[in-house]
Every structure is written in structure tokens, then in C-alpha cells.
Short mmCIF file of C-alpha atoms in Angstrom, two decimals:
data_model
loop_
_atom_site.label_atom_id
_atom_site.label_comp_id
_atom_site.label_asym_id
_atom_site.label_seq_id
_atom_site.Cartn_x
_atom_site.Cartn_y
_atom_site.Cartn_z
CA MET W 1 -11.88 14.74 20.56
CA ARG W 2 -10.90 13.32 17.21
CA TYR W 3 -11.04 9.67 16.23
CA VAL W 4 -8.48 7.88 14.12
CA TYR W 5 -9.37 4.61 12.35
CA GLY W 6 -12.48 4.34 14.49
CA ILE W 7 -10.30 4.38 17.62
CA THR W 8 -10.46 7.17 20.20
CA ALA W 9 -8.61 10.30 19.10
CA ALA W 10 -7.85 13.30 21.22
CA LEU W 11 -4.90 15.66 20.92
CA LEU W 12 -1.18 15.78 20.47
CA LEU W 13 2.12 17.32 21.07
CA GLY W 14 5.57 17.80 19.54
CA GLY W 15 9.23 18.32 20.30
CA SER W 16 12.82 18.68 19.38
CA ALA W 17 16.18 17.22 20.52
CA ALA W 18 19.24 15.31 19.44
CA THR W 19 19.54 12.26 17.18
CA LEU W 20 22.16 9.73 16.15
CA THR W 21 24.33 10.35 13.12
CA LEU W 22 23.79 7.31 10.91
CA GLN W 23 26.51 5.80 8.75
CA PRO W 24 25.93 5.14 5.05
CA VAL W 25 24.65 1.73 4.05
CA GLY W 26 27.54 -0.65 3.77
CA ALA W 27 29.81 1.31 6.13
CA GLN W 28 32.37 -0.79 8.00
CA THR W 29 31.71 0.85 11.38
CA ALA W 30 28.89 -0.34 13.63
CA GLN W 31 26.12 2.15 14.20
CA ASN W 32 26.57 1.84 17.96
CA GLU W 33 30.38 1.98 17.95
CA PRO W 34 31.37 3.79 21.17
CA ALA W 35 33.15 6.58 19.31
CA GLN W 36 30.12 7.15 17.12
CA ILE W 37 27.72 7.13 20.07
CA GLN W 38 29.87 9.60 21.99
CA ALA W 39 29.89 11.97 19.01
CA ALA W 40 26.12 11.75 18.68
CA ALA W 41 25.27 11.88 22.38
CA PRO W 42 22.66 14.50 23.35
CA ARG W 43 24.14 17.85 24.31
CA GLY W 44 22.30 20.25 26.52
CA ALA W 45 19.45 17.86 27.34
CA PRO W 46 17.87 19.31 30.48
CA MET W 47 18.08 17.65 33.86
CA SER W 48 14.71 19.30 34.48
CA PHE W 49 11.95 20.91 32.40
CA ALA W 50 10.81 22.99 35.37
CA ASP W 51 12.16 26.37 34.27
CA LEU W 52 10.89 25.92 30.72
CA ALA W 53 7.46 24.80 31.90
CA ALA W 54 7.17 27.71 34.34
CA ARG W 55 7.99 30.13 31.52
CA LEU W 56 5.51 28.67 29.04
CA GLN W 57 2.51 27.66 31.15
CA PRO W 58 1.05 31.19 31.52
CA ALA W 59 0.49 31.33 27.73
CA VAL W 60 -1.49 28.06 27.65
CA VAL W 61 -5.25 28.23 28.30
CA ASN W 62 -8.19 25.95 28.93
CA ILE W 63 -11.15 26.24 26.57
CA SER W 64 -14.71 25.18 27.28
CA THR W 65 -17.95 25.66 25.37
CA ARG W 66 -21.60 25.82 26.35
CA GLN W 67 -23.75 24.09 23.76
CA SER W 68 -27.46 23.47 23.39
CA ILE W 69 -29.34 20.91 21.38
CA GLN W 70 -33.06 20.71 20.69
CA ILE W 71 -34.50 17.23 21.17
CA SER W 72 -38.01 15.83 21.09
CA ARG W 73 -39.75 15.85 24.49
CA GLN W 74 -41.37 12.53 23.62
CA ARG W 75 -37.99 11.01 22.89
CA GLN W 76 -36.49 12.39 26.07
CA LEU W 77 -39.14 10.90 28.41
CA PRO W 78 -39.23 7.09 28.54
CA PRO W 79 -42.58 5.47 27.64
CA GLY W 80 -45.18 5.91 30.40
CA PHE W 81 -43.25 8.57 32.33
CA GLU W 82 -45.56 11.41 31.23
CA GLU W 83 -48.57 9.55 32.68
CA PHE W 84 -46.49 8.84 35.80
CA PHE W 85 -46.02 12.57 36.40
CA ARG W 86 -49.74 13.27 35.95
CA ARG W 87 -50.88 10.42 38.20
CA PHE W 88 -48.69 11.40 41.13
CA GLY W 89 -49.33 15.11 40.90
CA GLY W 90 -46.00 16.15 39.46
CA GLU W 91 -45.48 18.71 36.73
CA VAL W 92 -44.86 17.19 33.33
CA PRO W 93 -41.57 18.56 31.91
CA GLN W 94 -42.54 20.96 29.16
CA GLY W 95 -40.78 21.47 25.87
CA GLU W 96 -40.07 24.76 24.21
CA GLY W 97 -42.74 25.70 21.71
CA ASP W 98 -43.20 22.70 19.46
CA GLY W 99 -42.75 19.90 21.98
CA THR W 100 -38.96 19.99 22.23
CA VAL W 101 -36.66 20.51 25.17
CA THR W 102 -33.21 22.02 25.29
CA GLN W 103 -30.34 19.97 26.62
CA ARG W 104 -27.04 21.67 27.38
CA GLY W 105 -23.53 20.33 27.44
CA GLY W 106 -20.01 21.43 26.66
CA SER W 107 -16.59 20.48 25.48
CA LEU W 108 -13.17 20.87 27.03
CA GLY W 109 -9.90 21.46 25.26
CA SER W 110 -6.75 23.53 25.23
CA GLY W 111 -5.30 26.49 23.40
CA PHE W 112 -2.45 28.98 23.51
CA ILE W 113 -2.15 32.77 23.32
CA ILE W 114 -0.22 34.12 20.31
CA SER W 115 -0.49 37.87 20.95
CA ALA W 116 -0.50 40.19 23.95
CA ASP W 117 -3.96 41.50 22.97
CA GLY W 118 -5.62 38.09 23.26
CA TYR W 119 -5.60 36.04 20.05
CA ILE W 120 -5.79 32.34 20.88
CA VAL W 121 -5.15 29.26 18.72
CA THR W 122 -6.97 25.96 19.23
CA ASN W 123 -8.43 23.05 17.27
CA ASN W 124 -11.66 23.59 15.40
CA HIS W 125 -13.15 20.45 16.92
CA VAL W 126 -12.69 21.95 20.40
CA VAL W 127 -15.07 24.84 19.64
CA ALA W 128 -17.28 23.25 16.96
CA PRO W 129 -20.84 22.00 17.62
CA ALA W 130 -20.72 18.49 19.05
CA ARG W 131 -23.61 17.38 16.81
CA ASN W 132 -25.21 18.59 13.62
CA ASN W 133 -28.17 20.10 15.45
CA ALA W 134 -26.16 21.56 18.32
CA ILE W 135 -25.56 25.29 18.82
CA VAL W 136 -22.47 26.74 20.50
CA GLU W 137 -23.84 29.39 22.85
CA SER W 138 -20.59 30.54 24.40
CA ILE W 139 -16.85 29.88 24.52
CA THR W 140 -14.98 30.37 27.79
CA VAL W 141 -11.21 30.76 28.02
CA THR W 142 -9.57 30.16 31.39
CA LEU W 143 -6.02 31.43 31.91
CA ALA W 144 -3.38 29.75 34.05
CA ASP W 145 -4.26 32.11 36.96
CA ARG W 146 -7.93 30.97 36.67
CA THR W 147 -9.11 34.26 35.17
CA GLU W 148 -12.02 33.60 32.80
CA TYR W 149 -12.93 35.42 29.59
CA GLN W 150 -15.72 35.02 27.07
CA ALA W 151 -14.14 34.47 23.65
CA ARG W 152 -15.22 35.37 20.13
CA LEU W 153 -14.65 32.97 17.27
CA ILE W 154 -12.61 34.92 14.73
CA GLY W 155 -12.44 32.13 12.17
CA ARG W 156 -12.13 28.41 11.63
CA ASP W 157 -10.71 26.09 9.00
CA THR W 158 -12.26 22.65 9.05
CA GLN W 159 -9.76 21.15 6.61
CA SER W 160 -6.82 21.77 8.93
CA ASP W 161 -8.93 21.51 12.13
CA LEU W 162 -7.77 24.92 13.33
CA ALA W 163 -9.64 27.82 14.90
CA LEU W 164 -8.73 31.32 16.07
CA LEU W 165 -10.37 32.94 19.11
CA LYS W 166 -10.15 36.46 20.59
CA ILE W 167 -10.57 37.63 24.17
CA GLU W 168 -10.47 41.21 25.49
CA PRO W 169 -8.01 41.29 28.40
CA GLN W 170 -7.54 44.17 30.82
CA GLY W 171 -3.83 44.41 30.02
CA ASN W 172 -1.17 42.62 28.04
CA LEU W 173 -1.15 38.84 28.17
CA PRO W 174 1.78 36.38 28.09
CA PHE W 175 2.03 34.80 24.65
CA VAL W 176 4.17 32.40 22.61
CA ARG W 177 5.31 32.33 19.00
CA PHE W 178 5.39 29.65 16.31
CA GLY W 179 8.74 28.04 15.59
CA ASP W 180 10.14 26.39 12.45
CA SER W 181 8.82 22.82 12.45
CA THR W 182 10.65 22.06 9.19
CA GLN W 183 13.84 21.78 11.27
CA THR W 184 12.32 19.29 13.70
CA ARG W 185 13.99 15.89 13.73
CA VAL W 186 12.94 12.47 14.96
CA GLY W 187 14.30 11.89 18.46
CA GLU W 188 14.22 15.52 19.60
CA TRP W 189 12.68 16.44 22.94
CA VAL W 190 9.26 18.08 23.04
CA LEU W 191 7.05 19.47 25.78
CA ALA W 192 3.25 19.40 25.73
CA ILE W 193 1.05 21.59 27.92
CA GLY W 194 -2.72 21.23 27.99
CA ASN W 195 -5.94 20.35 29.74
CA PRO W 196 -6.20 16.53 29.78
CA PHE W 197 -9.53 15.26 31.14
CA GLY W 198 -10.36 18.79 32.27
CA LEU W 199 -7.65 18.73 34.98
CA GLY W 200 -6.15 22.09 34.05
CA GLY W 201 -2.61 22.99 33.09
CA THR W 202 -0.66 19.75 32.77
CA VAL W 203 2.87 19.36 31.43
CA THR W 204 4.19 16.21 29.73
CA ALA W 205 7.47 15.55 27.92
CA GLY W 206 8.62 13.10 25.28
CA ILE W 207 10.37 12.92 21.97
CA VAL W 208 9.39 13.26 18.35
CA SER W 209 8.55 9.73 17.28
CA ALA W 210 8.01 10.35 13.57
CA LEU W 211 7.37 13.10 11.03
CA HIS W 212 4.90 13.54 8.18
CA ARG W 213 2.47 10.96 9.51
CA ASN W 214 -0.67 10.29 7.45
CA ILE W 215 -3.34 8.92 9.80
CA GLY W 216 -6.33 9.11 7.45
CA ALA W 217 -7.95 12.02 9.29
CA GLY W 218 -8.04 14.36 6.28
CA ALA W 219 -6.70 15.27 2.87
CA TYR W 220 -3.75 17.20 4.28
CA ASP W 221 -2.45 14.82 6.96
CA ARG W 222 1.18 15.54 7.76
CA TYR W 223 1.39 15.15 11.51
CA ILE W 224 4.26 15.16 13.97
CA GLN W 225 4.03 11.95 16.03
CA THR W 226 5.16 11.99 19.65
CA ASP W 227 5.28 9.72 22.66
CA ALA W 228 4.66 12.64 25.03
CA SER W 229 1.53 11.84 26.99
CA ILE W 230 -1.51 13.22 25.15
CA ASN W 231 -5.06 12.59 26.31
CA SER W 232 -8.60 13.79 25.80
CA GLY W 233 -8.62 17.52 26.51
CA ASN W 234 -5.10 18.12 25.19
CA SER W 235 -6.57 19.04 21.79
CA GLY W 236 -5.56 22.50 20.68
CA GLY W 237 -2.67 22.73 23.12
CA PRO W 238 0.88 23.57 22.04
CA MET W 239 3.84 21.30 21.44
CA PHE W 240 7.08 23.09 22.32
CA ASP W 241 10.70 22.45 21.44
CA LEU W 242 13.41 23.03 24.04
CA GLN W 243 13.75 26.65 22.93
CA GLY W 244 10.11 27.25 23.85
CA ASN W 245 8.90 27.57 20.25
CA VAL W 246 5.51 26.16 19.25
CA ILE W 247 6.33 23.53 16.64
CA GLY W 248 2.98 21.74 16.71
CA ILE W 249 -0.64 21.83 17.84
CA ASN W 250 -1.74 18.67 19.65
CA THR W 251 -4.71 17.27 17.76
CA ALA W 252 -5.21 13.50 17.81
CA LEU W 253 -4.16 10.24 19.38
CA ILE W 254 -4.48 6.57 18.65
CA SER W 255 -5.72 4.58 21.61
CA PRO W 256 -7.76 1.40 22.13
CA THR W 257 -8.77 2.64 25.60
CA GLY W 258 -9.25 6.39 25.23
CA GLY W 259 -6.10 7.05 27.26
CA ASN W 260 -2.54 7.70 26.22
CA VAL W 261 -0.54 4.78 24.82
CA GLY W 262 2.35 6.85 23.53
CA ILE W 263 1.02 7.59 20.03
CA GLY W 264 -0.08 11.21 19.70
CA PHE W 265 -0.13 13.61 16.78
CA ALA W 266 0.34 17.35 16.32
CA ILE W 267 -0.31 19.66 13.38
CA PRO W 268 3.11 21.04 12.37
CA ALA W 269 3.65 24.77 12.80
CA GLU W 270 4.62 25.02 9.13
CA GLN W 271 1.02 24.09 8.23
CA ALA W 272 -0.75 25.86 11.06
CA ARG W 273 0.92 29.27 10.88
CA PRO W 274 -0.30 30.29 7.37
CA VAL W 275 -3.85 29.19 8.26
CA ILE W 276 -3.88 31.17 11.51
CA GLU W 277 -2.40 34.25 9.83
CA ALA W 278 -5.11 34.14 7.15
CA LEU W 279 -7.85 33.82 9.79
CA GLN W 280 -6.33 36.70 11.75
CA ARG W 281 -6.50 38.89 8.64
CA GLY W 282 -10.13 37.87 8.15
CA GLN W 283 -9.31 36.08 4.94
CA ARG W 284 -10.38 32.73 3.59
CA VAL W 285 -7.70 30.05 3.70
CA GLN W 286 -6.52 29.40 0.15
CA ARG W 287 -5.32 26.02 -1.09
CA GLY W 288 -4.34 24.74 -4.50
CA TYR W 289 -6.85 22.59 -6.38
CA ILE W 290 -6.84 20.64 -9.64
CA GLY W 291 -10.21 18.85 -9.51
CA VAL W 292 -9.54 15.14 -9.07
CA GLY W 293 -10.71 12.36 -6.78
CA LEU W 294 -7.82 10.29 -5.45
CA GLN W 295 -7.26 6.74 -4.31
CA GLN W 296 -4.29 5.29 -2.46
CA ILE W 297 -2.50 2.45 -4.23
CA ASP W 298 -2.48 -0.69 -2.12
CA GLU W 299 -0.69 -3.93 -2.92
CA SER W 300 -3.46 -5.31 -5.12
CA LEU W 301 -3.82 -2.08 -7.10
CA ALA W 302 -0.07 -1.86 -7.59
CA ALA W 303 -0.04 -5.43 -8.93
CA ALA W 304 -2.96 -4.70 -11.25
CA LEU W 305 -1.35 -1.49 -12.52
CA GLY W 306 2.10 -3.04 -12.81
CA ILE W 307 3.76 -0.31 -10.73
CA GLU W 308 5.78 -0.21 -7.53
CA ARG W 309 4.06 0.23 -4.18
CA ASN W 310 4.16 3.43 -2.10
CA ARG W 311 4.72 5.56 -5.14
CA GLY W 312 2.06 7.73 -6.72
CA GLU W 313 -1.71 8.03 -6.35
CA LEU W 314 -4.48 6.79 -8.60
CA ILE W 315 -6.87 9.27 -10.22
CA ARG W 316 -10.31 7.90 -9.33
CA THR W 317 -12.38 10.74 -10.81
CA VAL W 318 -11.73 13.89 -12.82
CA THR W 319 -14.02 16.91 -12.37
CA ALA W 320 -15.44 17.96 -15.73
CA GLY W 321 -14.05 21.33 -16.80
CA GLY W 322 -11.58 21.43 -13.90
CA PRO W 323 -7.85 22.19 -14.12
CA ALA W 324 -6.87 18.51 -14.37
CA ALA W 325 -9.44 17.82 -17.10
CA ARG W 326 -8.24 20.83 -19.10
CA ALA W 327 -4.66 19.56 -18.81
CA GLY W 328 -5.65 16.14 -20.17
CA ILE W 329 -5.46 14.09 -16.96
CA GLN W 330 -7.74 11.07 -17.18
CA GLN W 331 -9.44 8.65 -14.85
CA GLY W 332 -7.06 5.76 -14.15
CA ASP W 333 -3.87 7.83 -14.47
CA VAL W 334 -1.27 7.34 -11.73
CA VAL W 335 0.35 10.61 -10.67
CA ILE W 336 4.02 10.11 -9.78
CA THR W 337 5.30 13.64 -9.18
CA VAL W 338 3.87 17.15 -8.80
CA ALA W 339 6.16 20.11 -9.43
CA GLY W 340 9.10 17.71 -9.21
CA ARG W 341 8.10 16.41 -5.76
CA PRO W 342 7.47 12.63 -5.56
CA VAL W 343 3.99 11.61 -4.49
CA THR W 344 4.26 9.20 -1.56
CA PRO W 345 2.12 8.11 1.42
CA ASP W 346 3.97 10.73 3.51
CA GLU W 347 3.70 13.49 0.90
CA THR W 348 0.36 13.03 -0.81
CA LEU W 349 -0.83 14.57 -4.03
CA ALA W 350 -3.52 16.55 -2.19
CA TYR W 351 -0.94 18.01 0.18
CA ILE W 352 1.55 18.95 -2.53
CA VAL W 353 -1.15 20.55 -4.70
CA SER W 354 -2.57 22.46 -1.73
CA GLN W 355 0.84 24.11 -1.22
CA GLN W 356 1.12 25.39 -4.80
CA ARG W 357 0.55 29.07 -5.59
CA ILE W 358 -2.89 29.82 -7.00
CA GLY W 359 -2.58 30.55 -10.73
CA SER W 360 0.81 28.88 -11.11
CA ARG W 361 1.41 26.25 -13.78
CA VAL W 362 3.10 23.10 -12.51
CA PRO W 363 4.30 19.94 -14.26
CA ILE W 364 2.62 16.69 -13.25
CA GLU W 365 4.27 13.41 -14.17
CA LEU W 366 1.92 10.47 -14.56
CA VAL W 367 1.72 6.89 -15.77
CA ARG W 368 -1.00 5.97 -18.27
CA ASN W 369 -1.28 2.44 -19.62
CA GLY W 370 2.26 1.70 -18.46
CA ARG W 371 3.79 4.77 -20.14
CA ARG W 372 5.11 7.88 -18.42
CA GLN W 373 4.18 11.33 -19.60
CA THR W 374 4.11 14.87 -18.24
CA VAL W 375 1.29 17.40 -18.39
CA THR W 376 1.14 20.99 -17.15
CA VAL W 377 -1.73 21.99 -14.89
CA ALA W 378 -2.87 25.48 -13.92
CA ILE W 379 -3.48 25.49 -10.16
CA ALA W 380 -6.89 26.83 -9.15
CA GLU W 381 -8.21 27.78 -5.71
CA ARG W 382 -9.92 25.00 -3.81
CA PRO W 383 -13.69 25.61 -3.65
CA THR W 384 -15.55 25.60 -0.35
CA GLU W 385 -16.90 22.30 0.94
CA GLU W 386 -20.41 23.39 -0.06
CA GLU W 387 -19.25 24.16 -3.58
CA LEU W 388 -17.40 20.86 -3.80
CA ALA W 389 -20.53 19.01 -2.70
CA ARG W 390 -22.48 20.66 -5.52
CA ILE W 391 -19.72 19.91 -8.02
CA ASN W 392 -19.53 16.26 -7.03
CA ASN W 393 -23.28 15.91 -6.54
CA ALA W 394 -22.47 13.99 -3.37
CA GLU W 395 -25.22 11.69 -2.18
CA GLU W 396 -25.57 9.21 0.64
CA GLU W 397 -24.67 5.61 -0.16
CA GLN W 398 -27.78 3.56 -0.84
CA GLU W 399 -28.40 -0.07 -0.03
CA LEU W 400 -27.98 -2.08 -3.20
CA VAL W 401 -30.55 -4.61 -4.36
CA GLU W 402 -29.44 -7.95 -5.71
CA ALA W 403 -29.94 -8.16 -9.46
CA PRO W 404 -31.97 -11.08 -10.79
CA ARG W 405 -30.02 -14.12 -12.03
CA ASP W 406 -30.62 -15.23 -15.62
CA GLN W 407 -29.42 -18.25 -17.51
CA GLN W 408 -25.62 -18.07 -17.44
CA THR W 409 -23.89 -17.46 -20.78
CA THR W 410 -20.36 -18.52 -21.65
CA SER W 411 -19.11 -15.01 -20.90
CA GLN W 412 -20.85 -14.96 -17.53
CA ARG W 413 -19.38 -18.34 -16.60
CA SER W 414 -15.96 -17.04 -17.61
CA ALA W 415 -16.27 -14.03 -15.30
CA ARG W 416 -17.43 -16.24 -12.44
CA GLU W 417 -14.59 -18.72 -12.93
CA SER W 418 -11.94 -16.00 -13.27
CA LEU W 419 -13.10 -13.33 -10.81
CA GLY W 420 -15.54 -15.13 -8.57
CA LEU W 421 -18.23 -12.77 -9.85
CA THR W 422 -21.38 -13.44 -11.83
CA VAL W 423 -22.12 -10.43 -14.03
CA GLN W 424 -24.88 -9.40 -16.38
CA ALA W 425 -25.65 -6.49 -18.63
CA LEU W 426 -26.82 -3.30 -16.94
CA THR W 427 -30.27 -2.81 -18.41
CA PRO W 428 -32.47 0.27 -17.82
CA GLU W 429 -34.70 -1.87 -15.60
CA ILE W 430 -31.78 -2.95 -13.40
CA ALA W 431 -30.51 0.64 -13.29
CA ARG W 432 -33.91 1.75 -11.99
CA THR W 433 -33.85 -1.06 -9.43
CA LEU W 434 -30.45 0.17 -8.24
CA ARG W 435 -31.72 3.78 -8.28
CA ILE W 436 -28.99 4.89 -10.65
CA THR W 437 -29.65 8.50 -11.60
CA GLU W 438 -27.02 8.83 -14.35
CA PRO W 439 -28.78 7.99 -17.64
CA ASN W 440 -25.82 6.93 -19.80
CA ILE W 441 -23.85 4.73 -17.42
CA ARG W 442 -22.46 1.62 -19.14
CA GLY W 443 -21.08 -1.46 -17.45
CA VAL W 444 -21.94 -4.88 -16.10
CA VAL W 445 -23.74 -5.40 -12.82
CA VAL W 446 -22.61 -7.95 -10.26
CA ALA W 447 -25.37 -10.52 -9.83
CA GLY W 448 -23.48 -12.84 -7.47
CA VAL W 449 -20.21 -13.06 -5.54
CA ASP W 450 -18.30 -16.21 -4.60
CA PRO W 451 -17.71 -15.73 -0.84
CA ASN W 452 -14.35 -17.52 -1.13
CA SER W 453 -13.02 -15.23 -3.87
CA ASP W 454 -10.61 -12.32 -3.61
CA ALA W 455 -13.39 -10.12 -5.00
CA ALA W 456 -15.49 -10.92 -1.94
CA ALA W 457 -12.55 -10.22 0.34
CA LYS W 458 -12.14 -6.82 -1.33
CA GLY W 459 -15.76 -5.96 -0.55
CA LEU W 460 -17.50 -6.37 -3.91
CA ARG W 461 -21.15 -7.22 -3.57
CA THR W 462 -24.35 -7.79 -5.50
CA GLY W 463 -25.48 -4.65 -7.31
CA ASP W 464 -22.00 -3.18 -7.82
CA ILE W 465 -21.39 -1.97 -11.36
CA ILE W 466 -18.08 -2.78 -13.08
CA LEU W 467 -17.32 0.03 -15.52
CA SER W 468 -13.98 -1.24 -16.79
CA ILE W 469 -11.38 -3.97 -16.35
CA ASN W 470 -7.73 -3.00 -16.81
CA GLN W 471 -8.89 0.36 -18.23
CA ARG W 472 -10.95 -1.45 -20.87
CA ALA W 473 -14.64 -0.51 -20.88
CA THR W 474 -17.01 -3.36 -20.03
CA PRO W 475 -20.46 -2.51 -21.42
CA SER W 476 -21.34 -6.21 -21.66
CA PRO W 477 -20.42 -9.56 -20.07
CA GLU W 478 -18.62 -10.44 -23.31
CA GLU W 479 -16.36 -7.39 -23.02
CA ALA W 480 -15.71 -8.22 -19.37
CA ALA W 481 -14.72 -11.78 -20.25
CA ALA W 482 -12.47 -10.55 -23.06
CA ALA W 483 -10.69 -8.09 -20.73
CA VAL W 484 -10.07 -10.85 -18.20
CA GLN W 485 -8.79 -13.21 -20.88
CA ALA W 486 -6.46 -10.50 -22.20
CA ALA W 487 -5.01 -10.16 -18.71
CA ARG W 488 -4.47 -13.92 -18.48
CA ASP W 489 -2.81 -13.95 -21.92
CA ALA W 490 -0.48 -11.18 -20.75
CA GLY W 491 0.51 -13.25 -17.71
CA ARG W 492 -1.24 -10.96 -15.21
CA ASN W 493 -2.50 -12.45 -11.95
CA THR W 494 -4.44 -9.36 -10.88
CA VAL W 495 -6.88 -7.14 -12.77
CA LEU W 496 -7.92 -3.55 -12.10
CA LEU W 497 -11.67 -3.09 -11.75
CA LEU W 498 -13.35 0.31 -11.85
CA VAL W 499 -16.41 -0.21 -9.65
CA ARG W 500 -19.37 2.03 -8.96
CA ARG W 501 -21.81 1.52 -6.11
CA GLY W 502 -25.14 3.30 -6.42
CA ASN W 503 -24.65 6.97 -7.25
CA ASN W 504 -21.31 7.24 -5.48
CA ALA W 505 -18.10 8.06 -7.30
CA PRO W 506 -16.40 4.96 -8.75
CA ILE W 507 -13.30 3.48 -7.14
CA TYR W 508 -10.53 1.21 -8.40
CA ILE W 509 -10.13 -2.25 -6.87
CA GLY W 510 -7.38 -4.73 -7.63
CA VAL W 511 -8.75 -8.29 -7.73
CA GLU W 512 -6.69 -11.46 -8.00
CA LEU W 513 -7.72 -13.87 -10.72
CA ILE W 514 -8.78 -17.34 -9.69
CA ARG W 515 -6.08 -19.81 -10.61
CA ARG W 516 -7.11 -22.48 -13.05
#
């Protein structure tokens, strides 16, 4: 089961059907004029899904795993229970070897057969270890006629949350094919078949609620949203259109209760098919890469940058020596288009870049210091997650220690009165206190935060390091005060802070100035 925004997430579905023909803005005919409605009325909508469901259900399977996890025997037995067993003559449960015991569990999900010889598509999270120290011992596939097979994992792609399994059937199996999800429209009917709550083959129907949904689950979010009933256990199951084509793979849901509330999501076939084909060939899934860390532009950042909302993404970091760095892209740039395609919340920079051909050279339009310019970037292949971790030197976030407060200078008072922050120079001693490993970092450290300020509302806290204000480096409180004053002189009500916390990558935060 996947979780979205900290709320229960399970699996999804998709669909296709008819939609209303909308009139241009300013048209003199009402959208629901009887003649217009009659022309746009659904044609061929089924009175029943029974025939379609009967045809498709044999190709949908249930998937379960058997997993083991080694835990400490001492942790498993409550305090005093070991003595209880000895005192009353019982056998003390023994661990395996070094005082551990093996606990076993499993997971339930769905999948669908894509070839007569037994290739099966599902979500990666259905067949992945449930915990870091868990081991998947076996994967069982149960067909619609209750026949069970042990499956092999052919390949998985964590970024898309897809996996490919293989079983060895006695004869040919019923299977289904991917359809063209690029033709799917909002309002079309869809059918979902899966294994909700382990109940076995269950059919639900609904419509496509939205397309290209970004739910914050990954870098390549582009889900089909549906109101077809999706629940825990539907993950990995197919979403069909009325022609019986798989247009999506049910993957996640948003729910405050864990049950269906009519908001489910499916991976579009247009994204899933190339991944599955690569896994079937035994190849690594290739995606375009330019070597940048990205940040969405919220209202405060847009105000600080002086740009419109919902357009472009902010470059938070640039990987040294990477394609973006070689092309001249800099930290703080706002990317507006990639290869002529606008960057929006529905079509993110990461998604567009991932679709580009490896080795191709694409134009990237960006805004730097209020001016537009275009650079050309050579698309590289995205490294593995392990390689990316080494490149980024990713480390766990550390608890920050409040910096000592000194006598406030004029510059420090200015920062406090304008930003609600008390800042001081980042000395080597303070850097050691904050466990900063980078030797040449320059900025001012936050020594105090006014709890009533916008900075506090945006999450700034003692020990954060401000590297720049409005793209102007702030190696001292004086430079920070000057950057803030320059913003006031320019009539700006919001400033753009580049903030670093511990050894994590810096992020941009738009902070409103305190009105005088």
C-alpha cells in the first residue's frame, strides 16, 4: 500500500468514455443548452459491464508474498516473560543463532497477465520487502480459477513503482494488452479489477476524474485519477477502458480512513509500457538526466522571484560537472520550458527531462535575475539511486543546536526587524557546533526566530544557515541587512532566502518582510 501526503494510499484504476463539447470562452450559447447536451450525450455507454468484466477477469491475478524479518528475541518477549516460562516449566522460545527469531508475514495485491506464457505486471510495492530488514521468500500468483503458481521476479523499477513477474503455466494463459492512454479523456468510463482487502477478483466502475495528477509520490508523477472504487489490495491491478485495453495500473489512493472515498490514481499505460518492455528484455530502465535538484514554486517564492505562479521550477542545486552545470545552468535559475514544452505542476521538469532521448541536445528556457535566456543541455542517462546518493553525499537530517546570542549589532537588529530573524556570522566554532562538514560554507546563522513572523511560519529555526537573500550572497549580517534593504528600496514585500539546514542540500524559501 502506498501513502499520499501521509494519508493511506493503496491502488488505483482508470477509464474512458464520453465528455461534453465545451464552447469557447465568451460564446453566446449556454454550456448546457439542450441542443448542445444532446450532441454531446454519451453514445454506446453500456447498460451493463457484465460481458466486459467476464471477458477480462481471467487475465487479472491476485499476488501475495511470504516475507521474513529477523528481530531480537529480547525485544519480542515482554519484560519478565522469559522467567515466566522457566518458572512454570515451559520452553523458552529460542532465537536463531545469535538470539533472534524469525517472524513471517506477507502482502496482498493485484496484477495482470500480459502474455500467454505467463508474464505478469504489478506494482513494485506489492512484491517489495515490507521493511528494510525484511526478506521476500516467495511470491505466489493466484489465477481467477484459483490455480496457484510460484512467480519469479524478472525486474523492478522503483521510480515508477512497477515490477514484472513470470510464472510457468502448463498451457497458454488469457492475457490483456496495453492501450493508448494518451487518448484518454476526463469523463470517460473505466473499469477496475483487483483484489481489495484480499477478497479476490472484484470489479468496480467509474469515470476518469482527472489526468496528469501530481500527488507528490515521486519525481515522475503523472497519474490518471478516477472515482472507481479503489482500496487496499487493488495495487497493481489494471484499469480498463470500454474496449478492454489496459490504460492504467492502479497504484494509490487518498483516504482519511484507509477505504475508498472516490479519489484513486493509476499509472498511465504510456508511462508503464516502456518500463515493462525494458524489464522484459532484461534491460535497465533509461531516463533522461541533467543533474539538478528542483523545488516547486509556491506563492511566496513566486512573489520573491517576481514571476507568475504555476509556471516553471526553481533550480535548488546543480550537480558539479553534470549536464546542467556544463550548459551554464545555475542555482536559483527558474526553468520555464524544456524542449519547447512548458514546465507546469502537471508536466514537471523531471518528467519532461526523463522522456528525452539519451544523448540528445535540448533547449532549456530559464529566467535568471528577471531576464529570460536559453541554454542547450546534453541529456545524460539518469544514474542509479545508489550512484545518486554518492553524488549528492546524502546524509540524514541532524538536529540543529541553537547558536549563542551575542550583543546585537545594527545589522542584526535590522534583520530581526525586517525578517523576524536574529542572525550572526557563521564562525568555524558555530559550524563545528552545527556539525557542518563542508569547510568553505559562507553565510549567516539564525540565532533566534520571532514566533509571530512569516519566517517562523515557513519553518525557519535556530541553527539554519542563510546563504543568500534575493540571490545576493550573505557572508555577514551586514550583507544580509543590505540585501533586505535593497529589496525594500525596490518595493519588494517578499525576499528569497537560500537556506541550508545541517549538511542537507539548501532550499529556497520566500519570506514576507515585516511591515514597518
